[in-house]
Coordinates of C-alpha atoms in Angstrom, one line a residue:
X1 CA 24.2 99.0 62.8
X2 CA 23.7 102.4 61.4
X3 CA 25.1 103.4 58.0
X4 CA 25.9 99.8 57.2
X5 CA 28.8 99.5 59.7
X6 CA 29.8 95.9 60.5
X7 CA 32.4 96.7 63.1
X8 CA 32.6 99.7 65.5
X9 CA 35.8 100.1 67.6
X10 CA 36.1 102.5 70.6
X11 CA 39.7 103.2 71.6
X12 CA 41.6 105.9 73.6
X13 CA 44.2 108.3 72.3
X14 CA 47.1 109.6 74.3
X15 CA 45.1 112.4 75.8
X16 CA 42.3 110.0 77.0
X17 CA 39.9 111.1 74.3
X18 CA 37.7 108.3 72.9
X19 CA 37.9 107.6 69.2
X20 CA 35.1 105.7 67.3
X21 CA 36.0 104.0 64.1
X22 CA 33.5 102.1 61.9
X23 CA 34.3 99.5 59.3
X24 CA 32.2 97.7 56.6
X25 CA 32.6 95.1 53.8
X26 CA 33.7 92.3 56.0
X27 CA 30.7 90.0 55.4
X28 CA 30.3 89.1 59.1
X29 CA 27.4 86.9 60.4
X30 CA 26.7 89.6 63.0
X31 CA 27.8 93.2 63.5
X32 CA 30.5 93.7 66.2
X33 CA 31.0 96.5 68.8
X34 CA 34.5 96.4 70.4
X35 CA 35.6 98.7 73.3
X36 CA 39.4 98.8 73.9
X37 CA 39.7 100.1 77.4
X38 CA 43.2 100.8 78.9
X39 CA 44.2 100.9 82.6
X40 CA 45.3 104.4 83.5
X41 CA 49.1 104.0 83.1
X42 CA 51.1 105.2 80.2
X43 CA 52.2 101.6 79.4
X44 CA 48.6 100.4 79.3
X45 CA 47.4 103.2 77.1
X46 CA 50.3 102.6 74.7
X47 CA 49.5 98.9 74.5
X48 CA 45.9 99.7 73.9
X49 CA 46.9 102.0 71.0
X50 CA 49.1 99.3 69.6
X51 CA 46.2 96.8 69.6
X52 CA 43.9 99.5 68.0
X53 CA 46.5 100.2 65.3
X54 CA 47.1 96.5 64.6
X55 CA 43.3 95.8 64.4
X56 CA 42.8 98.8 62.0
X57 CA 45.7 97.6 59.8
X58 CA 44.4 94.0 59.7
X59 CA 40.8 95.0 58.9
X60 CA 41.6 97.5 56.2
X61 CA 44.6 95.6 54.7
X62 CA 44.5 91.8 54.2
X63 CA 40.8 91.5 55.3
X64 CA 39.6 94.1 52.8
X65 CA 37.4 96.2 55.1
X66 CA 36.7 99.9 54.3
X67 CA 36.3 102.7 56.9
X68 CA 32.9 104.2 56.9
X69 CA 31.6 107.3 58.7
X70 CA 30.5 106.5 62.2
X71 CA 27.0 107.7 63.3
X72 CA 28.7 109.7 66.0
X73 CA 31.1 111.4 63.7
X74 CA 34.1 109.6 65.1
X75 CA 34.2 111.0 68.6
X76 CA 32.2 110.2 71.8
X77 CA 32.5 111.5 75.3
X78 CA 32.8 108.1 77.1
X79 CA 34.0 104.6 76.3
X80 CA 31.1 102.4 75.4
X81 CA 28.6 105.2 74.7
X82 CA 27.3 104.1 71.3
X83 CA 24.1 103.2 69.6
X84 CA 25.6 99.7 68.9
X85 CA 25.5 99.0 72.6
X86 CA 21.7 99.0 72.6
X87 CA 21.1 97.2 69.3
X88 CA 19.9 93.6 69.4
X89 CA 22.0 91.1 67.4
X90 CA 25.2 93.1 67.7
X91 CA 28.2 91.2 69.2
X92 CA 29.7 93.2 72.1
X93 CA 33.2 92.8 73.4
X94 CA 35.0 94.7 76.2
X95 CA 38.8 94.4 76.0
X96 CA 40.7 95.4 79.2
X97 CA 44.3 96.3 78.4
X98 CA 46.5 96.4 81.5
X99 CA 50.1 96.4 82.6
X100 CA 52.0 94.5 85.3
X101 CA 51.1 96.7 88.3
X102 CA 48.2 99.1 87.9
X103 CA 44.7 98.8 89.3
X104 CA 41.7 99.4 87.1
X105 CA 40.3 102.9 86.8
X106 CA 36.7 103.7 88.1
X107 CA 35.6 103.8 84.4
X108 CA 36.9 100.3 83.8
X109 CA 35.2 99.0 86.9
X110 CA 31.9 100.6 85.8
X111 CA 32.2 99.3 82.2
X112 CA 33.1 95.8 83.4
X113 CA 30.1 95.7 85.7
X114 CA 27.8 96.9 82.9
X115 CA 29.2 94.3 80.5
X116 CA 28.9 91.4 83.0
X117 CA 25.4 92.4 84.0
X118 CA 24.4 92.1 80.3
X119 CA 26.2 88.8 79.8
X120 CA 28.6 90.2 77.2
X121 CA 32.1 88.9 76.9
X122 CA 35.1 90.6 78.6
X123 CA 38.7 89.9 77.4
X124 CA 41.5 90.9 79.8
X125 CA 44.9 91.4 78.1
X126 CA 48.1 91.8 80.0
X127 CA 51.9 91.5 79.4
X128 CA 53.5 88.2 80.4
X129 CA 55.1 89.9 83.4
X130 CA 51.7 90.8 84.7
X131 CA 50.5 87.3 85.6
X132 CA 51.4 87.5 89.3
X133 CA 48.5 88.7 91.5
X134 CA 46.3 89.3 88.5
X135 CA 43.0 88.5 90.2
X136 CA 43.6 91.3 92.6
X137 CA 44.1 93.8 89.7
X138 CA 41.0 92.9 87.7
X139 CA 37.6 94.5 88.2
X140 CA 35.5 92.2 90.2
X141 CA 33.0 91.7 87.3
X142 CA 35.9 90.6 85.1
X143 CA 37.5 88.0 87.3
X144 CA 35.6 85.1 85.7
X145 CA 37.1 86.0 82.3
X146 CA 40.1 84.0 81.2
X147 CA 43.0 86.5 80.6
X148 CA 45.3 86.5 77.6
X149 CA 48.9 87.5 77.8
X150 CA 51.5 88.8 75.3
X151 CA 55.3 88.2 75.5
X152 CA 56.7 90.7 73.0
X153 CA 54.1 93.4 72.2
X154 CA 50.4 93.9 72.7
X155 CA 49.6 93.5 69.0
X156 CA 50.3 89.7 69.5
X157 CA 46.9 89.5 71.1
X158 CA 45.1 90.6 67.9
X159 CA 44.0 87.0 67.0
X160 CA 42.4 86.6 70.4
X161 CA 40.6 89.9 70.1
X162 CA 39.2 89.1 66.6
X163 CA 38.2 85.5 67.6
X164 CA 36.4 86.6 70.8
X165 CA 34.6 89.2 68.8
X166 CA 33.6 86.6 66.3
X167 CA 35.2 88.5 63.5
X168 CA 37.1 85.3 62.9
X169 CA 36.4 82.2 64.9
X170 CA 37.0 80.8 68.4
X171 CA 37.7 77.4 66.9
X172 CA 40.4 77.8 64.3
X173 CA 41.1 74.7 62.1
X174 CA 44.3 73.7 60.3
X175 CA 45.6 70.8 58.3
X176 CA 49.4 70.0 58.4
X177 CA 50.7 68.6 55.2
X178 CA 54.2 67.0 55.5
X179 CA 56.4 64.0 54.8
X180 CA 57.1 61.9 57.9
X181 CA 60.5 60.7 56.8
X182 CA 61.6 64.3 56.5
X183 CA 60.0 66.3 59.2
X184 CA 58.1 64.1 61.7
X185 CA 59.4 65.8 64.8
X186 CA 58.7 69.3 63.5
X187 CA 55.1 68.3 62.5
X188 CA 54.5 66.9 66.0
X189 CA 56.0 70.0 67.6
X190 CA 53.7 72.3 65.5
X191 CA 50.7 70.0 66.2
X192 CA 51.3 70.4 70.0
X193 CA 51.9 74.2 69.8
X194 CA 48.9 74.9 67.6
X195 CA 46.7 72.6 69.8
X196 CA 47.7 74.6 72.9
X197 CA 46.9 77.8 70.9
X198 CA 43.3 76.6 70.5
X199 CA 43.5 75.1 67.0
X200 CA 41.7 72.0 65.8
X201 CA 44.8 70.4 64.1
X202 CA 44.8 67.6 61.6
X203 CA 48.0 65.5 61.6
X204 CA 47.7 62.0 60.1
X205 CA 50.1 60.7 62.8
X206 CA 47.4 61.2 65.4
X207 CA 44.0 61.5 63.6
X208 CA 43.5 58.5 61.3
X209 CA 42.7 55.3 63.1
X210 CA 43.6 51.9 61.7
X211 CA 41.2 50.5 59.1
X212 CA 39.9 53.9 58.0
X213 CA 39.9 54.8 54.3
X214 CA 43.0 57.1 54.2
X215 CA 42.2 59.2 51.1
X216 CA 38.6 59.6 52.1
X217 CA 39.6 60.8 55.6
X218 CA 42.2 63.1 54.2
X219 CA 39.7 64.8 51.9
X220 CA 37.1 65.2 54.6
X221 CA 39.7 66.7 57.0
X222 CA 40.9 69.1 54.3
X223 CA 37.3 70.3 53.6
X224 CA 36.8 70.8 57.3
X225 CA 39.7 73.2 57.7
X226 CA 40.4 76.9 57.0
X227 CA 44.0 76.5 55.9
X228 CA 46.8 74.0 55.1
X229 CA 50.2 74.3 56.5
X230 CA 52.8 72.8 54.2
X231 CA 56.2 71.7 55.4
X232 CA 58.4 71.9 52.3
X233 CA 61.1 69.4 53.0
X234 CA 63.8 67.8 50.8
X235 CA 61.8 64.8 49.6
X236 CA 58.3 66.2 49.7
X237 CA 57.8 65.6 46.0
X238 CA 58.0 61.9 46.7
X239 CA 54.8 62.0 48.7
X240 CA 51.8 60.7 46.8
X241 CA 49.4 62.8 48.9
X242 CA 50.9 66.3 49.0
X243 CA 49.9 67.3 45.4
X244 CA 46.3 66.0 46.2
X245 CA 46.2 68.1 49.4
X246 CA 47.4 71.3 47.7
X247 CA 45.0 70.7 44.8
X248 CA 42.0 70.3 47.2
X249 CA 43.0 73.3 49.2
X250 CA 43.1 75.5 46.1
X251 CA 39.9 74.1 44.7
X252 CA 38.1 74.8 48.0
X253 CA 39.6 78.3 48.5
X254 CA 41.5 77.3 51.7
X255 CA 44.4 79.3 53.0
X256 CA 47.9 78.0 52.2
X257 CA 51.1 78.7 54.1
X258 CA 54.3 76.9 53.2
X259 CA 57.3 76.6 55.5
X260 CA 60.5 76.1 53.4
X261 CA 62.7 74.0 55.5
X262 CA 66.6 73.7 55.2
X263 CA 67.4 71.7 52.1
X264 CA 63.7 71.7 51.1
X265 CA 62.2 72.0 47.6
X266 CA 59.7 74.8 47.0
X267 CA 56.5 73.4 45.6
X268 CA 55.8 74.9 42.1
X269 CA 52.1 75.0 42.9
X270 CA 52.6 77.3 45.9
X271 CA 52.8 81.0 45.2
X272 CA 56.0 82.7 46.7
X273 CA 53.9 85.2 48.7
X274 CA 52.4 82.1 50.6
X275 CA 55.8 80.8 51.6
X276 CA 58.1 81.6 54.6
X277 CA 61.7 80.3 54.7
X278 CA 62.8 78.8 58.0
X279 CA 66.6 79.2 58.4
X280 CA 68.8 76.6 60.0
X281 CA 69.5 79.0 62.9
X282 CA 65.8 78.5 64.0
X283 CA 66.4 74.9 64.8
X284 CA 67.9 73.4 68.0
X285 CA 71.6 72.7 67.5
X286 CA 71.5 74.5 64.2
X287 CA 70.8 71.3 62.3
X288 CA 67.8 69.9 60.5
X289 CA 66.7 66.3 60.0
X290 CA 63.5 64.3 60.7
X291 CA 64.1 64.7 64.5
X292 CA 64.8 68.4 64.4
X293 CA 62.6 70.9 66.3
X294 CA 62.3 74.6 66.4
X295 CA 63.8 76.8 69.1
X296 CA 61.1 78.4 71.4
X297 CA 61.4 81.9 70.0
X298 CA 61.1 80.6 66.4
X299 CA 58.2 78.4 67.3
X300 CA 56.3 81.3 68.9
X301 CA 57.0 83.5 65.8
X302 CA 55.8 80.8 63.4
X303 CA 52.6 80.1 65.4
X304 CA 51.8 83.8 65.4
X305 CA 52.2 83.9 61.6
X306 CA 50.0 80.8 61.3
X307 CA 47.3 82.5 63.4
X308 CA 47.4 85.6 61.2
X309 CA 47.3 83.6 58.0
X310 CA 44.4 81.4 59.2
X311 CA 42.3 84.5 60.2
X312 CA 42.9 86.1 56.8
X313 CA 42.1 82.9 55.0
X314 CA 38.8 82.4 56.9
X315 CA 37.6 85.9 56.1
X316 CA 38.7 85.5 52.4
X317 CA 36.8 82.2 52.1
X318 CA 33.7 83.7 53.7
X319 CA 33.8 86.6 51.2
X320 CA 34.5 84.2 48.3
X321 CA 31.4 82.1 49.0
X322 CA 29.2 85.1 49.4
X323 CA 30.4 86.7 46.2
X324 CA 29.8 83.4 44.4
X325 CA 26.2 83.3 45.6
X326 CA 25.6 87.0 44.9
X327 CA 27.0 86.5 41.4
X328 CA 24.8 83.5 40.7
X329 CA 21.7 85.5 41.6
X330 CA 22.8 88.6 39.8
X331 CA 23.5 86.8 36.5
X332 CA 19.8 85.7 36.4
X333 CA 18.1 88.8 37.8
X334 CA 20.4 91.8 37.3
X335 CA 20.1 92.6 41.0
X336 CA 22.0 91.5 44.1
X337 CA 20.1 89.5 46.8
X338 CA 19.3 91.3 50.0
X339 CA 21.7 90.5 52.8
X340 CA 20.3 90.9 56.3
X341 CA 22.3 92.0 59.3
X342 CA 22.6 88.4 60.6
X343 CA 24.3 87.3 57.3
X344 CA 21.4 85.6 55.7
X345 CA 20.4 86.3 52.1
X346 CA 16.8 86.6 51.0
X347 CA 15.8 85.2 47.6
X348 CA 12.3 85.2 46.1
X349 CA 10.9 83.5 43.1
X350 CA 8.0 81.4 41.9
X351 CA 5.9 82.6 44.8
X352 CA 8.3 81.3 47.4
X353 CA 10.8 83.1 49.7
X354 CA 14.1 81.6 50.8
X355 CA 16.4 82.6 53.6
X356 CA 19.9 81.4 52.7
X357 CA 22.9 80.9 55.1
X358 CA 26.4 80.3 53.8
X359 CA 29.0 78.5 55.9
X360 CA 32.8 78.7 55.3
X361 CA 33.0 75.2 56.8
X362 CA 31.0 72.0 56.1
X363 CA 27.6 72.7 57.7
X364 CA 27.2 71.2 61.1
X365 CA 24.8 71.4 64.0
X366 CA 25.3 75.1 64.9
X367 CA 24.6 76.1 61.2
X368 CA 21.3 74.2 61.1
X369 CA 20.4 75.4 64.6
X370 CA 20.8 79.0 63.7
X371 CA 18.9 78.7 60.4
X372 CA 16.1 76.7 62.0
X373 CA 15.6 79.4 64.6
X374 CA 15.6 82.3 62.1
X375 CA 13.3 81.2 59.3
X376 CA 9.8 82.8 59.4
X377 CA 6.4 81.4 58.6
X378 CA 6.0 80.4 54.9
X379 CA 9.8 80.8 54.3
X380 CA 12.2 78.1 53.2
X381 CA 15.6 77.9 54.9
X382 CA 18.7 76.9 53.0
X383 CA 22.1 76.1 54.3
X384 CA 25.0 76.1 51.8
X385 CA 28.5 74.8 52.6
X386 CA 31.3 72.5 51.5
X387 CA 29.9 69.0 51.9
X388 CA 31.1 67.0 48.9
X389 CA 34.3 66.0 50.7
X390 CA 32.4 64.5 53.6
X391 CA 32.7 60.8 54.3
X392 CA 29.5 58.9 53.5
X393 CA 28.5 58.4 57.1
X394 CA 28.8 62.1 57.9
X395 CA 27.0 63.1 54.7
X396 CA 24.1 60.8 55.8
X397 CA 24.1 62.4 59.3
X398 CA 24.1 65.9 57.8
X399 CA 21.2 65.2 55.5
X400 CA 19.3 63.7 58.4
X401 CA 19.9 66.8 60.4
X402 CA 18.8 69.1 57.5
X403 CA 15.6 67.1 57.1
X404 CA 14.9 67.2 60.8
X405 CA 15.2 71.0 60.8
X406 CA 13.1 71.2 57.6
X407 CA 16.0 72.9 55.8
X408 CA 17.5 72.5 52.3
X409 CA 21.2 71.6 52.4
X410 CA 23.2 72.5 49.3
X411 CA 26.9 71.9 48.6
X412 CA 28.7 75.1 47.7
X413 CA 29.7 73.6 44.3
X414 CA 26.0 73.7 43.4
X415 CA 25.5 77.3 44.2
X416 CA 24.6 78.3 40.6
X417 CA 22.1 75.5 40.2
X418 CA 20.6 76.2 43.7
X419 CA 20.2 79.9 42.9
X420 CA 18.4 79.0 39.6
X421 CA 16.0 76.7 41.4
X422 CA 15.3 79.2 44.2
X423 CA 14.5 81.9 41.6
X424 CA 12.0 79.5 40.0
X425 CA 10.6 78.5 43.4
X426 CA 11.6 74.9 42.8
X427 CA 14.3 74.2 45.3

């Protein structure tokens, strides 16, 4: 998008005026244009402003984005009127923010029809009390879209907004590290709640079949996730696997969140800012043992915290990998590699040109499909991601897929070596 903006957000102030805010420095695979459109009631406008404020705070705070000058100067006459709307390769998202009774305005009906006609995603957001008769209160063009609901305040929908816009991911991944003898029921409760919230959750109770190499599968599952949730219980130090799981998470730049349980021992390797204390009052019957589970309100609060931590960890990991690659090239050339708007880096050397895609996850079919479709004639495509923790069979499948797509596949631990070879034209 213009002026290097990666995210442009349209929102409405209390007087109905449209504000345009642009952000950069997020390292997204594609630029994003988000329109936050409120139903006409005061409640809906306030909820829309809450979402806009929460999005601004999250982008400019933990995710490290900076505000840049929008091409329009920050004000436009109508929602959705932006150069980004007409640009190819820009993700577009229309967020409809409603209440429990109002009908959509004519402007929302028009916007929804325009978005649906172009095949762009629409995300309806409503309070929990607004579920009844919802289909009759949605614009016709938005009725196929799955609505999302908040229970306490509209800002709770922020993870859904960022995931649908592809600022984060629609397929969050998390690894639960725990000791069965201490916290089995809680781990299963969190597995169930996070799975219902759309997470791909690893819990050894469910995910390791008999006969599989336990340590090999643990390492692969860790490498496949964005964060580790650590249940700090009384006898966690006695687990032979927890130290390994924390060490791998740190070495791979994964997010870490510890839940300090009643009577639990804080792990010295976990920084205090990455820990949340769960008081006894949060558990059913105000008691904690291996069969204890969280009260519904506490469970919802913790799941919301996990969503937030996961999204921040994913953005931080994406930024870490890109900085590592840029640094490897800069140390040899004194200049940073060019980064295109689709997130690929261009490196030239030894008479060859490479297009390089970096993945925060172990590379899989979508990564190779995207790279294969983007490389130009006489260019070499390179996909870099965490692959050293893969089980042998999956490594073999991944290398076969890379060869089939005529792409180079590089483990992120070999970034410096790969950059050197690319600059020499020898990769």
